[in-house]
């Protein structure tokens, strides 16, 4: 069966027996959430900032979009001070079934709720929003069709006019044979999040690249059991592509964002107190167990802000 990449990804990831309806993310790839509870501590610090900006509302929302196993919101809820915890309305959004053992306080939904007052965070969600792939030919861009059983590709027809306009603005194809992942579907997905935010902040964290440094041949990739594999859209692996967060930012502005920040995870987490600083060596002599715990924590934080790894992720922050 031959489909466009967008249709093939939709089927492989979210269709009947799709990868994300069958599998839990932790079994296949490492994220900031699974790397260290320090990430949840940073999100809690961010949530506290938003709470202060909003004047301490009676009900403060925390919405995790693409929640996976619900680990992030569970950790934030547990670590929150009682006065904050009592006001939190926590929602995990994911198409998979509710994990066993998730605290009852956490609502589990298949779609983003409306009327959010607080913080909505999408950690590695946009990279799994299905999208089409185009290749430049002598006659202009053409969609790439893929065989869903083998991953074999062939050229199809031209993209829709709206997608061609997106390519011209956000990912110009400058030579024959170059490829682009058409991010208009991600822009629309992110704009829908901003549209559901009444007051507060929306944060997207993901693999990203800027308009002046798009990869020549795209970034479409598969993951299975912790390893990179060919992106065959047969439902047996995760399929992902980096995100044009700058385009998503513009879509968010059109959807009502009043301020926008684009940075790296390294910079964002350091501003929230995640520094990877090693404990003083004197602590090893006076309190060796505390030193070992602090050293382990510093190592975890270091992984989160490593510019060659998780620290290189893009952070998009928008406020309404």
mmCIF file of C-alpha atoms in Angstrom:
data_model
loop_
_atom_site.group_PDB
_atom_site.id
_atom_site.type_symbol
_atom_site.label_atom_id
_atom_site.label_comp_id
_atom_site.label_asym_id
_atom_site.label_seq_id
_atom_site.Cartn_x
_atom_site.Cartn_y
_atom_site.Cartn_z
ATOM 1 C CA UNK A 1 0.000 0.000 0.000
ATOM 2 C CA UNK A 2 1.380 3.415 -1.030
ATOM 3 C CA UNK A 3 0.500 6.492 1.052
ATOM 4 C CA UNK A 4 1.853 9.970 1.643
ATOM 5 C CA UNK A 5 4.150 10.106 4.646
ATOM 6 C CA UNK A 6 1.551 12.018 6.657
ATOM 7 C CA UNK A 7 -1.115 9.376 6.082
ATOM 8 C CA UNK A 8 1.401 6.580 6.662
ATOM 9 C CA UNK A 9 2.601 8.074 9.971
ATOM 10 C CA UNK A 10 -0.978 8.586 11.144
ATOM 11 C CA UNK A 11 -1.766 4.954 10.410
ATOM 12 C CA UNK A 12 1.475 3.548 11.832
ATOM 13 C CA UNK A 13 1.537 5.578 15.050
ATOM 14 C CA UNK A 14 -2.123 6.174 15.915
ATOM 15 C CA UNK A 15 -4.251 3.877 13.767
ATOM 16 C CA UNK A 16 -5.744 0.571 14.863
ATOM 17 C CA UNK A 17 -2.895 -1.333 16.546
ATOM 18 C CA UNK A 18 -0.677 1.731 15.991
ATOM 19 C CA UNK A 19 2.674 1.990 17.735
ATOM 20 C CA UNK A 20 1.601 4.550 20.365
ATOM 21 C CA UNK A 21 -1.624 2.731 21.159
ATOM 22 C CA UNK A 22 0.347 -0.467 21.806
ATOM 23 C CA UNK A 23 3.692 0.598 23.239
ATOM 24 C CA UNK A 24 4.974 2.688 26.156
ATOM 25 C CA UNK A 25 7.678 5.226 25.196
ATOM 26 C CA UNK A 26 10.109 4.229 27.952
ATOM 27 C CA UNK A 27 10.623 0.873 26.283
ATOM 28 C CA UNK A 28 11.982 2.439 23.112
ATOM 29 C CA UNK A 29 13.726 5.757 23.736
ATOM 30 C CA UNK A 30 15.107 7.947 26.504
ATOM 31 C CA UNK A 31 13.526 11.313 27.212
ATOM 32 C CA UNK A 32 14.273 14.109 29.663
ATOM 33 C CA UNK A 33 11.479 12.795 31.875
ATOM 34 C CA UNK A 34 12.964 9.310 32.071
ATOM 35 C CA UNK A 35 16.528 10.613 32.379
ATOM 36 C CA UNK A 36 16.027 12.328 35.737
ATOM 37 C CA UNK A 37 13.400 13.595 38.195
ATOM 38 C CA UNK A 38 15.343 16.858 37.973
ATOM 39 C CA UNK A 39 13.330 17.593 34.829
ATOM 40 C CA UNK A 40 10.119 17.406 36.863
ATOM 41 C CA UNK A 41 11.713 19.717 39.438
ATOM 42 C CA UNK A 42 12.365 22.240 36.678
ATOM 43 C CA UNK A 43 8.773 21.968 35.444
ATOM 44 C CA UNK A 44 7.570 22.520 39.014
ATOM 45 C CA UNK A 45 9.734 25.647 39.248
ATOM 46 C CA UNK A 46 8.254 26.819 35.949
ATOM 47 C CA UNK A 47 4.741 26.076 37.184
ATOM 48 C CA UNK A 48 5.432 28.144 40.304
ATOM 49 C CA UNK A 49 6.553 31.046 38.103
ATOM 50 C CA UNK A 50 3.332 30.818 36.100
ATOM 51 C CA UNK A 51 1.289 30.644 39.300
ATOM 52 C CA UNK A 52 2.900 33.864 40.539
ATOM 53 C CA UNK A 53 2.343 35.571 37.176
ATOM 54 C CA UNK A 54 -1.347 34.656 37.339
ATOM 55 C CA UNK A 55 -1.714 35.883 40.926
ATOM 56 C CA UNK A 56 -2.282 32.473 42.508
ATOM 57 C CA UNK A 57 -5.635 31.445 40.952
ATOM 58 C CA UNK A 58 -7.979 29.187 42.922
ATOM 59 C CA UNK A 59 -7.484 26.483 40.285
ATOM 60 C CA UNK A 60 -4.127 26.179 38.508
ATOM 61 C CA UNK A 61 -3.895 23.875 35.500
ATOM 62 C CA UNK A 62 -0.978 21.641 34.629
ATOM 63 C CA UNK A 63 -1.528 19.903 31.285
ATOM 64 C CA UNK A 64 0.983 17.410 29.869
ATOM 65 C CA UNK A 65 0.427 16.863 26.140
ATOM 66 C CA UNK A 66 1.748 13.546 24.865
ATOM 67 C CA UNK A 67 2.024 12.333 28.446
ATOM 68 C CA UNK A 68 3.147 8.772 27.668
ATOM 69 C CA UNK A 69 3.070 7.024 31.015
ATOM 70 C CA UNK A 70 2.118 10.126 33.004
ATOM 71 C CA UNK A 71 5.476 10.159 34.771
ATOM 72 C CA UNK A 72 6.097 13.896 34.491
ATOM 73 C CA UNK A 73 2.822 15.090 35.990
ATOM 74 C CA UNK A 74 2.946 12.392 38.676
ATOM 75 C CA UNK A 75 6.404 13.567 39.758
ATOM 76 C CA UNK A 76 5.387 17.240 39.728
ATOM 77 C CA UNK A 77 2.253 16.504 41.745
ATOM 78 C CA UNK A 78 4.223 14.556 44.337
ATOM 79 C CA UNK A 79 6.941 17.213 44.693
ATOM 80 C CA UNK A 80 4.590 20.227 44.907
ATOM 81 C CA UNK A 81 4.139 21.967 48.246
ATOM 82 C CA UNK A 82 0.729 21.195 49.814
ATOM 83 C CA UNK A 83 -0.561 24.759 49.325
ATOM 84 C CA UNK A 84 0.154 24.527 45.592
ATOM 85 C CA UNK A 85 -0.850 20.884 45.253
ATOM 86 C CA UNK A 86 -4.317 21.581 46.657
ATOM 87 C CA UNK A 87 -4.987 24.097 43.869
ATOM 88 C CA UNK A 88 -3.634 22.010 41.013
ATOM 89 C CA UNK A 89 -5.847 20.539 38.318
ATOM 90 C CA UNK A 90 -3.606 18.036 36.570
ATOM 91 C CA UNK A 91 -4.415 16.606 33.156
ATOM 92 C CA UNK A 92 -2.417 14.088 31.136
ATOM 93 C CA UNK A 93 -3.230 13.995 27.413
ATOM 94 C CA UNK A 94 -2.419 10.886 25.419
ATOM 95 C CA UNK A 95 -4.113 8.537 22.953
ATOM 96 C CA UNK A 96 -2.907 5.454 24.811
ATOM 97 C CA UNK A 97 -4.834 3.885 27.684
ATOM 98 C CA UNK A 98 -4.479 5.216 31.226
ATOM 99 C CA UNK A 99 -1.468 3.593 32.957
ATOM 100 C CA UNK A 100 -2.102 1.492 36.020
ATOM 101 C CA UNK A 101 -1.168 3.105 39.319
ATOM 102 C CA UNK A 102 -1.448 6.698 38.119
ATOM 103 C CA UNK A 103 -2.702 8.909 40.987
ATOM 104 C CA UNK A 104 -6.453 9.489 40.843
ATOM 105 C CA UNK A 105 -5.850 13.255 41.022
ATOM 106 C CA UNK A 106 -4.510 13.115 37.459
ATOM 107 C CA UNK A 107 -7.195 13.240 34.775
ATOM 108 C CA UNK A 108 -6.454 11.202 31.635
ATOM 109 C CA UNK A 109 -7.776 12.552 28.332
ATOM 110 C CA UNK A 110 -7.357 11.879 24.627
ATOM 111 C CA UNK A 111 -7.540 15.569 23.696
ATOM 112 C CA UNK A 112 -6.250 18.869 25.097
ATOM 113 C CA UNK A 113 -8.849 20.482 27.399
ATOM 114 C CA UNK A 114 -10.161 23.981 26.785
ATOM 115 C CA UNK A 115 -9.964 26.897 29.201
ATOM 116 C CA UNK A 116 -6.465 26.165 30.528
ATOM 117 C CA UNK A 117 -5.316 28.607 33.206
ATOM 118 C CA UNK A 118 -1.756 27.681 34.066
ATOM 119 C CA UNK A 119 0.889 25.668 32.245
ATOM 120 C CA UNK A 120 0.560 23.407 29.192
ATOM 121 C CA UNK A 121 3.723 21.497 28.322
ATOM 122 C CA UNK A 122 4.377 19.306 25.289
ATOM 123 C CA UNK A 123 7.637 17.389 25.752
ATOM 124 C CA UNK A 124 8.564 15.498 22.576
ATOM 125 C CA UNK A 125 4.997 15.636 21.240
ATOM 126 C CA UNK A 126 5.273 17.731 18.094
ATOM 127 C CA UNK A 127 7.955 15.481 16.581
ATOM 128 C CA UNK A 128 5.348 12.712 16.412
ATOM 129 C CA UNK A 129 2.635 14.826 14.781
ATOM 130 C CA UNK A 130 2.347 13.255 11.294
ATOM 131 C CA UNK A 131 3.545 15.342 8.356
ATOM 132 C CA UNK A 132 4.180 15.082 4.649
ATOM 133 C CA UNK A 133 7.629 14.937 3.061
ATOM 134 C CA UNK A 134 8.524 16.654 -0.206
ATOM 135 C CA UNK A 135 11.458 16.352 -2.594
ATOM 136 C CA UNK A 136 12.604 19.024 -5.040
ATOM 137 C CA UNK A 137 12.583 18.004 -8.701
ATOM 138 C CA UNK A 138 13.364 19.911 -11.880
ATOM 139 C CA UNK A 139 9.600 20.527 -12.148
ATOM 140 C CA UNK A 140 9.241 21.727 -8.557
ATOM 141 C CA UNK A 141 8.487 19.998 -5.232
ATOM 142 C CA UNK A 142 6.739 16.624 -5.235
ATOM 143 C CA UNK A 143 5.282 14.677 -2.337
ATOM 144 C CA UNK A 144 7.066 11.483 -1.401
ATOM 145 C CA UNK A 145 4.916 8.357 -1.286
ATOM 146 C CA UNK A 146 5.932 5.440 0.912
ATOM 147 C CA UNK A 147 5.133 1.741 0.872
ATOM 148 C CA UNK A 148 3.784 1.117 4.381
ATOM 149 C CA UNK A 149 5.076 -2.463 4.428
ATOM 150 C CA UNK A 150 8.622 -1.991 3.134
ATOM 151 C CA UNK A 151 9.464 1.710 3.547
ATOM 152 C CA UNK A 152 10.264 1.989 -0.180
ATOM 153 C CA UNK A 153 9.635 5.495 -1.531
ATOM 154 C CA UNK A 154 8.581 7.029 -4.840
ATOM 155 C CA UNK A 155 7.563 10.485 -6.030
ATOM 156 C CA UNK A 156 3.907 11.509 -6.072
ATOM 157 C CA UNK A 157 2.106 14.672 -7.089
ATOM 158 C CA UNK A 158 2.835 18.257 -6.026
ATOM 159 C CA UNK A 159 1.996 19.431 -2.493
ATOM 160 C CA UNK A 160 -1.127 21.470 -1.846
ATOM 161 C CA UNK A 161 -0.746 25.211 -2.478
ATOM 162 C CA UNK A 162 -0.782 25.894 1.288
ATOM 163 C CA UNK A 163 2.071 23.438 1.775
ATOM 164 C CA UNK A 164 4.039 24.971 -1.095
ATOM 165 C CA UNK A 165 3.621 28.363 0.580
ATOM 166 C CA UNK A 166 4.856 26.856 3.851
ATOM 167 C CA UNK A 167 7.919 25.454 2.089
ATOM 168 C CA UNK A 168 8.693 28.796 0.468
ATOM 169 C CA UNK A 169 8.559 30.549 3.848
ATOM 170 C CA UNK A 170 9.978 27.998 6.241
ATOM 171 C CA UNK A 171 11.970 25.365 4.336
ATOM 172 C CA UNK A 172 13.023 26.536 0.846
ATOM 173 C CA UNK A 173 14.180 23.651 -1.348
ATOM 174 C CA UNK A 174 17.178 25.076 -3.138
ATOM 175 C CA UNK A 175 18.444 22.135 -5.174
ATOM 176 C CA UNK A 176 17.090 19.106 -6.997
ATOM 177 C CA UNK A 177 17.057 16.084 -4.692
ATOM 178 C CA UNK A 178 16.779 18.052 -1.453
ATOM 179 C CA UNK A 179 13.969 17.067 0.907
ATOM 180 C CA UNK A 180 11.807 18.844 3.432
ATOM 181 C CA UNK A 181 9.343 17.772 6.093
ATOM 182 C CA UNK A 182 6.285 20.004 5.672
ATOM 183 C CA UNK A 183 5.544 21.279 9.158
ATOM 184 C CA UNK A 184 2.160 22.918 8.545
ATOM 185 C CA UNK A 185 0.403 20.110 10.446
ATOM 186 C CA UNK A 186 2.655 20.789 13.462
ATOM 187 C CA UNK A 187 1.902 24.529 13.225
ATOM 188 C CA UNK A 188 -1.814 23.746 13.321
ATOM 189 C CA UNK A 189 -1.398 21.351 16.242
ATOM 190 C CA UNK A 190 0.537 23.943 18.250
ATOM 191 C CA UNK A 191 -1.908 26.725 17.384
ATOM 192 C CA UNK A 192 -4.701 24.515 18.721
ATOM 193 C CA UNK A 193 -2.874 24.338 22.069
ATOM 194 C CA UNK A 194 -2.589 28.138 22.232
ATOM 195 C CA UNK A 195 -6.284 28.355 21.371
ATOM 196 C CA UNK A 196 -7.106 26.265 24.445
ATOM 197 C CA UNK A 197 -4.932 28.368 26.749
ATOM 198 C CA UNK A 198 -6.951 31.094 28.471
ATOM 199 C CA UNK A 199 -4.140 32.490 30.618
ATOM 200 C CA UNK A 200 -0.655 31.226 31.310
ATOM 201 C CA UNK A 201 2.120 29.612 29.291
ATOM 202 C CA UNK A 202 2.487 26.882 26.709
ATOM 203 C CA UNK A 203 5.855 25.152 26.352
ATOM 204 C CA UNK A 204 7.005 22.882 23.521
ATOM 205 C CA UNK A 205 10.236 20.931 23.976
ATOM 206 C CA UNK A 206 11.596 18.984 21.032
ATOM 207 C CA UNK A 207 14.300 18.164 18.528
ATOM 208 C CA UNK A 208 14.400 21.304 16.399
ATOM 209 C CA UNK A 209 16.195 23.223 13.657
ATOM 210 C CA UNK A 210 15.983 26.883 12.515
ATOM 211 C CA UNK A 211 14.973 28.166 9.099
ATOM 212 C CA UNK A 212 18.549 29.175 8.253
ATOM 213 C CA UNK A 213 19.912 25.699 9.051
ATOM 214 C CA UNK A 214 17.433 23.103 7.857
ATOM 215 C CA UNK A 215 18.979 19.702 7.051
ATOM 216 C CA UNK A 216 19.383 19.088 3.318
ATOM 217 C CA UNK A 217 17.727 15.678 3.345
ATOM 218 C CA UNK A 218 15.358 15.989 6.313
ATOM 219 C CA UNK A 219 15.369 14.146 9.626
ATOM 220 C CA UNK A 220 12.789 11.366 9.331
ATOM 221 C CA UNK A 221 13.899 8.585 11.694
ATOM 222 C CA UNK A 222 12.646 5.394 13.322
ATOM 223 C CA UNK A 223 13.243 4.120 16.870
ATOM 224 C CA UNK A 224 12.717 0.678 18.314
ATOM 225 C CA UNK A 225 14.009 -0.814 21.566
ATOM 226 C CA UNK A 226 16.368 2.102 22.145
ATOM 227 C CA UNK A 227 17.997 1.923 18.722
ATOM 228 C CA UNK A 228 17.711 3.955 15.517
ATOM 229 C CA UNK A 229 16.031 1.918 12.771
ATOM 230 C CA UNK A 230 14.731 2.558 9.267
ATOM 231 C CA UNK A 231 11.463 4.536 9.440
ATOM 232 C CA UNK A 232 9.193 1.865 7.998
ATOM 233 C CA UNK A 233 5.577 2.887 8.724
ATOM 234 C CA UNK A 234 4.260 -0.584 9.514
ATOM 235 C CA UNK A 235 3.447 0.101 13.179
ATOM 236 C CA UNK A 236 6.489 -1.694 14.605
ATOM 237 C CA UNK A 237 8.568 1.411 15.410
ATOM 238 C CA UNK A 238 8.324 5.025 16.448
ATOM 239 C CA UNK A 239 8.599 7.456 13.536
ATOM 240 C CA UNK A 240 9.775 10.964 14.277
ATOM 241 C CA UNK A 241 11.087 14.079 12.566
ATOM 242 C CA UNK A 242 12.642 17.224 14.019
ATOM 243 C CA UNK A 243 10.378 20.233 14.482
ATOM 244 C CA UNK A 244 10.480 23.665 12.841
ATOM 245 C CA UNK A 245 9.794 25.372 16.168
ATOM 246 C CA UNK A 246 10.240 28.813 14.614
ATOM 247 C CA UNK A 247 7.284 28.103 12.324
ATOM 248 C CA UNK A 248 5.273 26.799 15.287
ATOM 249 C CA UNK A 249 6.101 30.017 17.155
ATOM 250 C CA UNK A 250 4.624 32.101 14.344
ATOM 251 C CA UNK A 251 1.497 29.913 14.356
ATOM 252 C CA UNK A 252 1.243 30.428 18.109
ATOM 253 C CA UNK A 253 1.462 34.193 17.664
ATOM 254 C CA UNK A 254 -1.366 34.080 15.144
ATOM 255 C CA UNK A 255 -3.383 32.026 17.649
ATOM 256 C CA UNK A 256 -3.089 34.717 20.316
ATOM 257 C CA UNK A 257 0.296 34.424 22.036
ATOM 258 C CA UNK A 258 1.352 37.794 23.452
ATOM 259 C CA UNK A 259 4.999 36.877 24.038
ATOM 260 C CA UNK A 260 7.352 34.279 22.606
ATOM 261 C CA UNK A 261 10.691 32.849 23.649
ATOM 262 C CA UNK A 262 12.841 30.400 21.678
ATOM 263 C CA UNK A 263 15.864 28.882 23.398
ATOM 264 C CA UNK A 264 17.629 25.601 24.052
ATOM 265 C CA UNK A 265 16.834 23.197 26.844
ATOM 266 C CA UNK A 266 20.254 23.936 28.294
ATOM 267 C CA UNK A 267 19.482 27.635 28.682
ATOM 268 C CA UNK A 268 15.901 27.072 29.821
ATOM 269 C CA UNK A 269 16.799 24.539 32.511
ATOM 270 C CA UNK A 270 19.763 26.517 33.781
ATOM 271 C CA UNK A 271 17.413 29.462 34.298
ATOM 272 C CA UNK A 272 15.211 27.119 36.357
ATOM 273 C CA UNK A 273 18.062 26.012 38.624
ATOM 274 C CA UNK A 274 19.292 22.876 36.820
ATOM 275 C CA UNK A 275 23.041 23.505 36.599
ATOM 276 C CA UNK A 276 24.801 20.140 36.932
ATOM 277 C CA UNK A 277 27.127 21.627 39.570
ATOM 278 C CA UNK A 278 29.167 18.984 41.374
ATOM 279 C CA UNK A 279 29.053 18.992 45.187
ATOM 280 C CA UNK A 280 32.108 20.268 47.090
ATOM 281 C CA UNK A 281 34.677 17.547 47.685
ATOM 282 C CA UNK A 282 34.714 18.362 51.408
ATOM 283 C CA UNK A 283 31.216 16.881 51.618
ATOM 284 C CA UNK A 284 32.700 13.478 50.736
ATOM 285 C CA UNK A 285 34.651 13.534 54.001
ATOM 286 C CA UNK A 286 31.941 14.898 56.278
ATOM 287 C CA UNK A 287 28.812 13.293 54.769
ATOM 288 C CA UNK A 288 29.838 10.630 52.246
ATOM 289 C CA UNK A 289 26.288 9.392 51.560
ATOM 290 C CA UNK A 290 25.040 12.904 50.928
ATOM 291 C CA UNK A 291 28.015 13.469 48.641
ATOM 292 C CA UNK A 292 27.196 10.369 46.588
ATOM 293 C CA UNK A 293 23.544 11.441 46.268
ATOM 294 C CA UNK A 294 24.552 14.968 45.264
ATOM 295 C CA UNK A 295 27.083 13.629 42.752
ATOM 296 C CA UNK A 296 24.454 11.380 41.177
ATOM 297 C CA UNK A 297 22.064 14.317 40.951
ATOM 298 C CA UNK A 298 24.739 16.479 39.328
ATOM 299 C CA UNK A 299 25.336 13.752 36.743
ATOM 300 C CA UNK A 300 21.625 13.556 35.952
ATOM 301 C CA UNK A 301 21.382 17.325 35.615
ATOM 302 C CA UNK A 302 24.448 17.301 33.401
ATOM 303 C CA UNK A 303 22.702 14.919 30.996
ATOM 304 C CA UNK A 304 19.641 17.178 30.841
ATOM 305 C CA UNK A 305 21.683 20.244 29.878
ATOM 306 C CA UNK A 306 24.354 18.589 27.714
ATOM 307 C CA UNK A 307 24.385 20.734 24.539
ATOM 308 C CA UNK A 308 25.321 17.682 22.472
ATOM 309 C CA UNK A 309 22.334 15.731 23.822
ATOM 310 C CA UNK A 310 19.123 16.623 25.624
ATOM 311 C CA UNK A 311 20.385 20.133 26.332
ATOM 312 C CA UNK A 312 20.360 20.835 22.605
ATOM 313 C CA UNK A 313 16.595 20.398 22.348
ATOM 314 C CA UNK A 314 14.595 23.467 21.378
ATOM 315 C CA UNK A 315 12.310 25.171 23.913
ATOM 316 C CA UNK A 316 9.409 27.250 22.658
ATOM 317 C CA UNK A 317 7.630 29.275 25.359
ATOM 318 C CA UNK A 318 4.545 31.346 24.591
ATOM 319 C CA UNK A 319 2.279 33.286 26.927
ATOM 320 C CA UNK A 320 -1.342 34.375 26.797
#
